[in-house]
PDB file of C-alpha atoms in Angstrom:
ATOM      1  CA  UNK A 128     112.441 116.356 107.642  1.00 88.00           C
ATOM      2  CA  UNK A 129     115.938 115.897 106.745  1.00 91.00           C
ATOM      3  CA  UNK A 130     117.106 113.664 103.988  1.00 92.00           C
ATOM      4  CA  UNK A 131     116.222 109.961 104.748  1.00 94.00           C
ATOM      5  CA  UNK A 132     112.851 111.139 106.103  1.00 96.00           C
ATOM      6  CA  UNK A 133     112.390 112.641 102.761  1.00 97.00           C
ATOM      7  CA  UNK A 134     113.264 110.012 100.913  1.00 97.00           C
ATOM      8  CA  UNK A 135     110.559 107.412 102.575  1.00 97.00           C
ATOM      9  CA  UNK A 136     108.090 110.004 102.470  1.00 98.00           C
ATOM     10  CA  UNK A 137     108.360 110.188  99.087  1.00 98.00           C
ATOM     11  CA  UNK A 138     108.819 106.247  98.837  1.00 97.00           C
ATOM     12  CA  UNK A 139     105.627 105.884 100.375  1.00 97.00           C
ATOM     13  CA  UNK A 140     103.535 108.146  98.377  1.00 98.00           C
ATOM     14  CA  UNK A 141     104.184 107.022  95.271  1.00 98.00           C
ATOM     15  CA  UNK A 142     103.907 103.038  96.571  1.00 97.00           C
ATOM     16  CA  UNK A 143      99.973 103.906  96.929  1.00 97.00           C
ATOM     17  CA  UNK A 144     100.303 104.844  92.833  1.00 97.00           C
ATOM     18  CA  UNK A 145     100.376 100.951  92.907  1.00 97.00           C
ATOM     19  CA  UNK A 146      97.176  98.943  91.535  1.00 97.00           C
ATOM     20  CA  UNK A 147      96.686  95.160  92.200  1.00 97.00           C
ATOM     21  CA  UNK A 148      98.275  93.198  89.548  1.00 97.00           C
ATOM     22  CA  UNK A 149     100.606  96.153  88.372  1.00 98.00           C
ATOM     23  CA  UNK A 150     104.386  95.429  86.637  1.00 98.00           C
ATOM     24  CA  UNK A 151     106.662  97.616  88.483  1.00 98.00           C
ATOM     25  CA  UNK A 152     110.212  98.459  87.643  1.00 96.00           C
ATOM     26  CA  UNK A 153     111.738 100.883  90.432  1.00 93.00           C
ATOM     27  CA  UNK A 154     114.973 102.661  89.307  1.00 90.00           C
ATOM     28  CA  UNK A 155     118.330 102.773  91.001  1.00 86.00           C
ATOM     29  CA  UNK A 156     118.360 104.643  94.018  1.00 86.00           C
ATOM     30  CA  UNK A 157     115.402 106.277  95.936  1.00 91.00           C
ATOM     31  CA  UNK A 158     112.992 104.608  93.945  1.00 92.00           C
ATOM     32  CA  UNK A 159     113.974 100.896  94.935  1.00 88.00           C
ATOM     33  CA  UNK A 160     112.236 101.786  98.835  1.00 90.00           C
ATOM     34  CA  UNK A 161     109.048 102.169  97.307  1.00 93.00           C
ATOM     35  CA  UNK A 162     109.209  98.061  97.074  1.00 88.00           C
ATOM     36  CA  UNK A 163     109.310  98.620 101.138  1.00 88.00           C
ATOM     37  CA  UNK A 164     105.852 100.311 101.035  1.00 93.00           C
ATOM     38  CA  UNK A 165     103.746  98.093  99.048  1.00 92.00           C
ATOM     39  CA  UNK A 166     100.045  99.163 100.705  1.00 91.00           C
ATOM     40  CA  UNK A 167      98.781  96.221 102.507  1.00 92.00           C
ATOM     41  CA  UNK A 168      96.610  93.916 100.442  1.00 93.00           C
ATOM     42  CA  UNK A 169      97.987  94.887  97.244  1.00 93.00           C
ATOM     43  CA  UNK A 170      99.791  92.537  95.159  1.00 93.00           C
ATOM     44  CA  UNK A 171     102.228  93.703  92.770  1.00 95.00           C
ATOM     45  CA  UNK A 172     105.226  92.401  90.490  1.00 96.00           C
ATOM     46  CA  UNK A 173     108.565  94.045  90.613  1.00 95.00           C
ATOM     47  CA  UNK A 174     110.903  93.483  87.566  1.00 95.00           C
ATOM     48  CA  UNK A 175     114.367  94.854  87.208  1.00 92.00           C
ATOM     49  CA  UNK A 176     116.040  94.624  83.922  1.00 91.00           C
ATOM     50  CA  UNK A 177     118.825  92.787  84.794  1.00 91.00           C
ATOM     51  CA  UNK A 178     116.545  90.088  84.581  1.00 93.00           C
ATOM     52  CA  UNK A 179     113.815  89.305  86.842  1.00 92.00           C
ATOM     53  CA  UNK A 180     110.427  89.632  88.131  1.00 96.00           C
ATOM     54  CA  UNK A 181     109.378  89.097  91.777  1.00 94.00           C
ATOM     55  CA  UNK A 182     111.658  91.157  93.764  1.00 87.00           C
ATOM     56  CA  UNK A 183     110.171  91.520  97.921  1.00 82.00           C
ATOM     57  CA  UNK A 184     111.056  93.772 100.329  1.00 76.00           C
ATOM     58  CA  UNK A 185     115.161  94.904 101.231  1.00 80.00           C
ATOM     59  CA  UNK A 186     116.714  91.919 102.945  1.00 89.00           C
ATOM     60  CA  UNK A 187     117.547  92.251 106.665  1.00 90.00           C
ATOM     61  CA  UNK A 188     121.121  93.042 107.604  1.00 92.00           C
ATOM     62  CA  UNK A 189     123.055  90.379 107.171  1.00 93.00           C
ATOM     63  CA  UNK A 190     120.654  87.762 105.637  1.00 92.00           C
ATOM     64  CA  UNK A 191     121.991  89.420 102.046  1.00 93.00           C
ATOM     65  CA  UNK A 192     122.662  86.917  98.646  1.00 92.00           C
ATOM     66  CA  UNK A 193     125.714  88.686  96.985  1.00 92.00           C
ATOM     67  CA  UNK A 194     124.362  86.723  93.995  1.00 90.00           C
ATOM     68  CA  UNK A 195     120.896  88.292  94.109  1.00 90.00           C
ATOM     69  CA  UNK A 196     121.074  91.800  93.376  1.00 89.00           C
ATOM     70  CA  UNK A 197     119.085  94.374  91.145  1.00 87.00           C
ATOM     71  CA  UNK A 198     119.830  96.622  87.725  1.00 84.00           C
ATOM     72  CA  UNK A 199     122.193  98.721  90.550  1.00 81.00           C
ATOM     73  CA  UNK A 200     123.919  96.089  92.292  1.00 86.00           C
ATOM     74  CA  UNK A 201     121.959  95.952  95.318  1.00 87.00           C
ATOM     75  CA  UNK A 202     121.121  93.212  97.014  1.00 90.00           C
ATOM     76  CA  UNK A 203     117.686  92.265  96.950  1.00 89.00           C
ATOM     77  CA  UNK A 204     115.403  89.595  97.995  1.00 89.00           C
ATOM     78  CA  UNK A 205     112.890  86.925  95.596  1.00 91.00           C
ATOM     79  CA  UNK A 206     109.455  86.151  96.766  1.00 91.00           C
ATOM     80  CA  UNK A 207     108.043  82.627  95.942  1.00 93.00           C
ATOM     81  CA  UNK A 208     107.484  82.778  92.362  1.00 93.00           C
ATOM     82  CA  UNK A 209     110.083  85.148  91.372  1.00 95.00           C
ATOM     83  CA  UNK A 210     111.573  84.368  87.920  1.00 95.00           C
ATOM     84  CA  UNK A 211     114.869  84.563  86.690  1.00 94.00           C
ATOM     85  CA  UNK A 212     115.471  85.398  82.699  1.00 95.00           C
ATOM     86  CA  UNK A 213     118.103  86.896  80.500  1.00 94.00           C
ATOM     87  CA  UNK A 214     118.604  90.847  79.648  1.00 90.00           C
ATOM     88  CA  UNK A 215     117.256  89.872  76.223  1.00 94.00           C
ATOM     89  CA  UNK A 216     113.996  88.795  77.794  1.00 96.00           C
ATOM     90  CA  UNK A 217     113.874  91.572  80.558  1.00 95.00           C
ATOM     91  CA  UNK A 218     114.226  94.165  77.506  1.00 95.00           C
ATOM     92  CA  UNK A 219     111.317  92.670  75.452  1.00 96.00           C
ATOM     93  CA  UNK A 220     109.219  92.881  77.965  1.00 97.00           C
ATOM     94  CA  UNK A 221     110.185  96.360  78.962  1.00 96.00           C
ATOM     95  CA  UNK A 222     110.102  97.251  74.938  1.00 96.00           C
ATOM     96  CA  UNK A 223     106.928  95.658  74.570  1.00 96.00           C
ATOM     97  CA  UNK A 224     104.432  97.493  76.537  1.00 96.00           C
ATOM     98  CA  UNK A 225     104.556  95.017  79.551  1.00 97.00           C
ATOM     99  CA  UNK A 226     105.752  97.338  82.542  1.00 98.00           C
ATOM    100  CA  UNK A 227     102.723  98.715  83.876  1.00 98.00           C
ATOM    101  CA  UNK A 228     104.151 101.865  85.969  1.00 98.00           C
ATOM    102  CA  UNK A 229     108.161 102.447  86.266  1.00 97.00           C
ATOM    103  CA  UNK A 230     109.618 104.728  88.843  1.00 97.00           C
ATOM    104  CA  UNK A 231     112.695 106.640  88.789  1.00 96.00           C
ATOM    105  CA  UNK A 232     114.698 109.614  90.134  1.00 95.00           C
ATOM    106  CA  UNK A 233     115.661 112.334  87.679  1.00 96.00           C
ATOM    107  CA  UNK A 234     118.301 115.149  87.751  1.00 95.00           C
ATOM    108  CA  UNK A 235     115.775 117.378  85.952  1.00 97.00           C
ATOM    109  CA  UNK A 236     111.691 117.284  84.696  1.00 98.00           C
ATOM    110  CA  UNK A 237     110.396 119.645  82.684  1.00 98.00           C
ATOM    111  CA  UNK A 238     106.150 121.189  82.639  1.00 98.00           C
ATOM    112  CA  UNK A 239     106.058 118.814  79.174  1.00 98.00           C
ATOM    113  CA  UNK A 240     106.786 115.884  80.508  1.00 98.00           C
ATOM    114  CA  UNK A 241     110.705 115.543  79.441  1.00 98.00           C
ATOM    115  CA  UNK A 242     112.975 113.710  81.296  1.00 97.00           C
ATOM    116  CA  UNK A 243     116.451 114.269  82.013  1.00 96.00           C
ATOM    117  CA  UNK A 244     118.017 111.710  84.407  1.00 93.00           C
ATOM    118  CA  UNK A 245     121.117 110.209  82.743  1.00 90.00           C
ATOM    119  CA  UNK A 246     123.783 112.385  82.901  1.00 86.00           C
ATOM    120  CA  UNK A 247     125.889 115.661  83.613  1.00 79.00           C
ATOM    121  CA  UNK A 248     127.723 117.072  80.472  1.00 78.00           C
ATOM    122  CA  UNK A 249     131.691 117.088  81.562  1.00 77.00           C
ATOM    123  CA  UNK A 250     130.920 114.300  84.435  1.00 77.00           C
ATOM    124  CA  UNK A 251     132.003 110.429  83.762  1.00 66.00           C
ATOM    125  CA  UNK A 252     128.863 108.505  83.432  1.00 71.00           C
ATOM    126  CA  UNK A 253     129.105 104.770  81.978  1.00 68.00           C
ATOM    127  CA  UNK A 254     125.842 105.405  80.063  1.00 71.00           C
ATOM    128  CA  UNK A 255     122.412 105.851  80.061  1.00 76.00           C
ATOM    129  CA  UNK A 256     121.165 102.306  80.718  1.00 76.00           C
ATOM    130  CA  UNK A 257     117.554 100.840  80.291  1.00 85.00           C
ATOM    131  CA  UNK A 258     116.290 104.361  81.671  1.00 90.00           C
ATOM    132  CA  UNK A 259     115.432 105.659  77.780  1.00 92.00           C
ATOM    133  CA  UNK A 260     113.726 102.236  77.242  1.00 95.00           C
ATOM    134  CA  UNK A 261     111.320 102.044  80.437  1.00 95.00           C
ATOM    135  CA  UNK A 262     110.189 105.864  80.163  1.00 96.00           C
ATOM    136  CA  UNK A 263     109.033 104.931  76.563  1.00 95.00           C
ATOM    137  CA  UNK A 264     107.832 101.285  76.947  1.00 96.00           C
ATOM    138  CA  UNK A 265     106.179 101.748  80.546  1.00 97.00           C
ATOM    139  CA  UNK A 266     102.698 102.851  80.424  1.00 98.00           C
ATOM    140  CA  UNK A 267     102.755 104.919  83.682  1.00 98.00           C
ATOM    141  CA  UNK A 268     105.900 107.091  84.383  1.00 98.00           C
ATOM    142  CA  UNK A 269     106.362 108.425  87.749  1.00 98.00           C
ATOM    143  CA  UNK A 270     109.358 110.333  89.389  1.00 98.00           C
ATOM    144  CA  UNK A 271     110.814 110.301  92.422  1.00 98.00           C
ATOM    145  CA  UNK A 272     112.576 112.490  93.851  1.00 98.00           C
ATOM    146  CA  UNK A 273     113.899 115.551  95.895  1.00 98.00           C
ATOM    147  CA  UNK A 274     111.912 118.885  94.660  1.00 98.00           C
ATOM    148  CA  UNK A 275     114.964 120.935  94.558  1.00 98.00           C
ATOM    149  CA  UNK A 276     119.006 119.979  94.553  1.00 95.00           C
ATOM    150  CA  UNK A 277     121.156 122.706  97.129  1.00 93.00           C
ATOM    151  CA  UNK A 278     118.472 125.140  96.389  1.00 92.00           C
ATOM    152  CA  UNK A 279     118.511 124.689  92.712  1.00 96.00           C
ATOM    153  CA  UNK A 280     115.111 124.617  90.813  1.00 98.00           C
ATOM    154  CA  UNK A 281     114.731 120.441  89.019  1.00 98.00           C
ATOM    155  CA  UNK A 282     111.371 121.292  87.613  1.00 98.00           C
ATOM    156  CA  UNK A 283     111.595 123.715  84.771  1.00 98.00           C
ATOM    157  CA  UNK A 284     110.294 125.054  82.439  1.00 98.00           C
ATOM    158  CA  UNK A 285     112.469 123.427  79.977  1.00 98.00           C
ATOM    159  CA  UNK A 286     115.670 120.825  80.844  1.00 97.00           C
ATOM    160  CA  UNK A 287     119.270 121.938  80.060  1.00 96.00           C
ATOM    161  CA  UNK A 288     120.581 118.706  80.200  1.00 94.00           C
ATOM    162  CA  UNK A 289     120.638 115.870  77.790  1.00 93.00           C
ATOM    163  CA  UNK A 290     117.118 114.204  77.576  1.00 95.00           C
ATOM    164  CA  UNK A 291     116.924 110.693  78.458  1.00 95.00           C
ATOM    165  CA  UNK A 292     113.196 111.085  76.909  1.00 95.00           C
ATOM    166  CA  UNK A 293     110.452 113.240  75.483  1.00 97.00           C
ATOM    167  CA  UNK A 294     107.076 114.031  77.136  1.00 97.00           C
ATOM    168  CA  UNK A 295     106.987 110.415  78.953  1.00 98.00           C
ATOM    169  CA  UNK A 296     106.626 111.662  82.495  1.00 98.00           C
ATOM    170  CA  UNK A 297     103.015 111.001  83.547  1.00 98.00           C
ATOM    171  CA  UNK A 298     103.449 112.299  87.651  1.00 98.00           C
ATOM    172  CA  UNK A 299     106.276 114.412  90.047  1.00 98.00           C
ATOM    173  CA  UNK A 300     106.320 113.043  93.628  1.00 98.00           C
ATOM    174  CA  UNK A 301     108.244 115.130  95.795  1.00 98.00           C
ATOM    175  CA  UNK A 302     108.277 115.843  99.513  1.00 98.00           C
ATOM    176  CA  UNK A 303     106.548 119.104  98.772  1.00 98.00           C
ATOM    177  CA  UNK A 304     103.593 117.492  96.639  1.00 98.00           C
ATOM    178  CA  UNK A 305     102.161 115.496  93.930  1.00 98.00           C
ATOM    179  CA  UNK A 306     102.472 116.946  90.228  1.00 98.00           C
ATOM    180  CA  UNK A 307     100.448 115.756  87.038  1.00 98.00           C
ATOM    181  CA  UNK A 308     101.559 116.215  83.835  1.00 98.00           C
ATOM    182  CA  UNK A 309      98.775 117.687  81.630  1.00 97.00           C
ATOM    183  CA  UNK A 310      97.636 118.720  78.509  1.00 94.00           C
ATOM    184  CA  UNK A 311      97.013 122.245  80.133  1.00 93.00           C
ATOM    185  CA  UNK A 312     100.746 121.913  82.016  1.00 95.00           C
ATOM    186  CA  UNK A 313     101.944 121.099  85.365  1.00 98.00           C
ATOM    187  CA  UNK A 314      99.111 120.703  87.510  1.00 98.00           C
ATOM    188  CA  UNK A 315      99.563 120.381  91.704  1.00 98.00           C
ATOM    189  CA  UNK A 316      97.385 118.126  92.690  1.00 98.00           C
ATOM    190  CA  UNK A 317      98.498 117.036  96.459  1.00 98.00           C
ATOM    191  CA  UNK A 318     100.318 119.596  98.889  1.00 98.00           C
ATOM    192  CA  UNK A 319     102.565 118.649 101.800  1.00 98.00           C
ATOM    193  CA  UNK A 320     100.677 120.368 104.852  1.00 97.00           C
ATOM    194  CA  UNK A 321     103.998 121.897 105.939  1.00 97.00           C
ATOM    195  CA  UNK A 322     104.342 124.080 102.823  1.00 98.00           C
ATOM    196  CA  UNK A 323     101.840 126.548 101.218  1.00 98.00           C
ATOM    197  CA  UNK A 324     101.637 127.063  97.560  1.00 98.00           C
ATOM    198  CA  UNK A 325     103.910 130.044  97.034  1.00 98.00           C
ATOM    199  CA  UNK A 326     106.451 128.205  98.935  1.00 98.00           C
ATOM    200  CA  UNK A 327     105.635 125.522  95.990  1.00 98.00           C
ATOM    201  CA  UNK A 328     106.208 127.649  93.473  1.00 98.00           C
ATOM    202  CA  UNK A 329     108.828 129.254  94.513  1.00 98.00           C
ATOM    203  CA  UNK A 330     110.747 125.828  94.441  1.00 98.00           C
ATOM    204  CA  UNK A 331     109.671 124.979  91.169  1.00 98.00           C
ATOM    205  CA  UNK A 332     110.725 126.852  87.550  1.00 98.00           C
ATOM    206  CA  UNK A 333     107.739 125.671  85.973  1.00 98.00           C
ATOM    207  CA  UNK A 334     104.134 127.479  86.524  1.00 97.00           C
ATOM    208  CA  UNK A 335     101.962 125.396  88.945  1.00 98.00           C
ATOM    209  CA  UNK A 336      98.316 125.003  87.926  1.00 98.00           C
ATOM    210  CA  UNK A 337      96.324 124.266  91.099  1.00 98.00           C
ATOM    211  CA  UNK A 338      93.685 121.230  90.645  1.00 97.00           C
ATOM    212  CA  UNK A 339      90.686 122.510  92.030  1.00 95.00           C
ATOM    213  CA  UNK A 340      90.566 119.771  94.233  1.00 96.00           C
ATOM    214  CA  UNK A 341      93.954 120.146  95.772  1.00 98.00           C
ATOM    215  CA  UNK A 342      94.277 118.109  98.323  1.00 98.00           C
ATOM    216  CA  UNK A 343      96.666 117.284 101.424  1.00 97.00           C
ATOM    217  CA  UNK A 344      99.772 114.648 100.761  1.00 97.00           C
ATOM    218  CA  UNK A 345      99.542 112.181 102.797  1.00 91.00           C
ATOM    219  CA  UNK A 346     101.175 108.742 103.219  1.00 88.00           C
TER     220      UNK A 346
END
């Protein structure tokens, strides 16, 4: 696969995390396709926390509203219903316990559950954003993202990079396979056919436990 293939495979796994009914916030980047892959039948809410819930599907080119975009400036699109609120609204509900699952990308994950996402140390960043707020207020925390970065291992054993958050990370999706964070540690639960295990692991810092129902990743 190369890189955009990866990036809806991995889009459309985690959009079948979704349950009817859910409150979804989908971080900048590869997480905002998963709104693309919504399983048929299921209804869910998407907020962003630049204030509003009810965002649909990537608008077509050239039907875009410069004046509708989400928390990363792209534009999106409302479905009937959507709602429109201030930051000081979007972040009460996000503080509150509202958001049912969020998704987001990360630059590392560690076997715990930690969460580093925000920033490089000696790289400009303008900040860590509502990032530290959803992984603590959202009830399900799921990351998407690439397993490794030019060969380099993002799921450790431990981050080396400033935490954006503690033991919050509920799930890994990756185009290699599904991870759950456990009591136990990392356990594999779904494997991309085109890999085997040690192939896993030997992408991954972190020692895999293997479900024992491991199953195939599909989409």
């Amino acid at each position: 696969m190369d890189r955009d293939q990866i990036k809806e495979f991995i889009a459309k796994r985690v959009a079948k995390e979704l349950q009817e009914g859910d409150l979804v916030n989908l971080g900048i980047g590869m997480p905002t396709m998963v709104a693309n892959y919504v399983p048929e039948g299921i209804n869910v809410f998407f907020q962003s926390e630049n204030g509003f819930i009810g965002l649909g599907p990537a608008p077509l080119d050239g039907k875009e509203d410069p004046r509708v975009v989400n928390a990363g400036g792209q534009c999106v699109t409302i479905l009937p219903g959507g709602v429109f609120f201030d930051s000081a609204t979007s972040f009460e509900i996000i503080r509150g316990g509202h958001v049912d699952v969020t998704v987001l990308g990360a630059l590392q994950v560690a076997e715990n559950g930690d969460l580093a996402n925000w920033m490089i140390p000696g790289k400009m960043v303008p900040g860590m954003g509502g990032a530290m707020d959803l992984v603590t207020g959202a009830k399900k925390v799921i990351i998407a993202m690439e397993h490794t970065v030019k060969g380099n291992h993002k799921i450790l054993k431990e981050c080396n990079l400033p935490l954006t958050a503690a033991g919050e990370v509920d799930m890994i999706v990756t185009e290699m396979g599904v991870m759950k964070v456990t009591d136990k540690g990392l356990t594999l639960t779904e494997i991309n056919p085109e890999y085997t295990v040690e192939e896993v692991q030997a992408a991954t810092e972190a020692e895999l436990i293997l479900a024992d129902n491991l199953i195939k990743m599909e989409i």
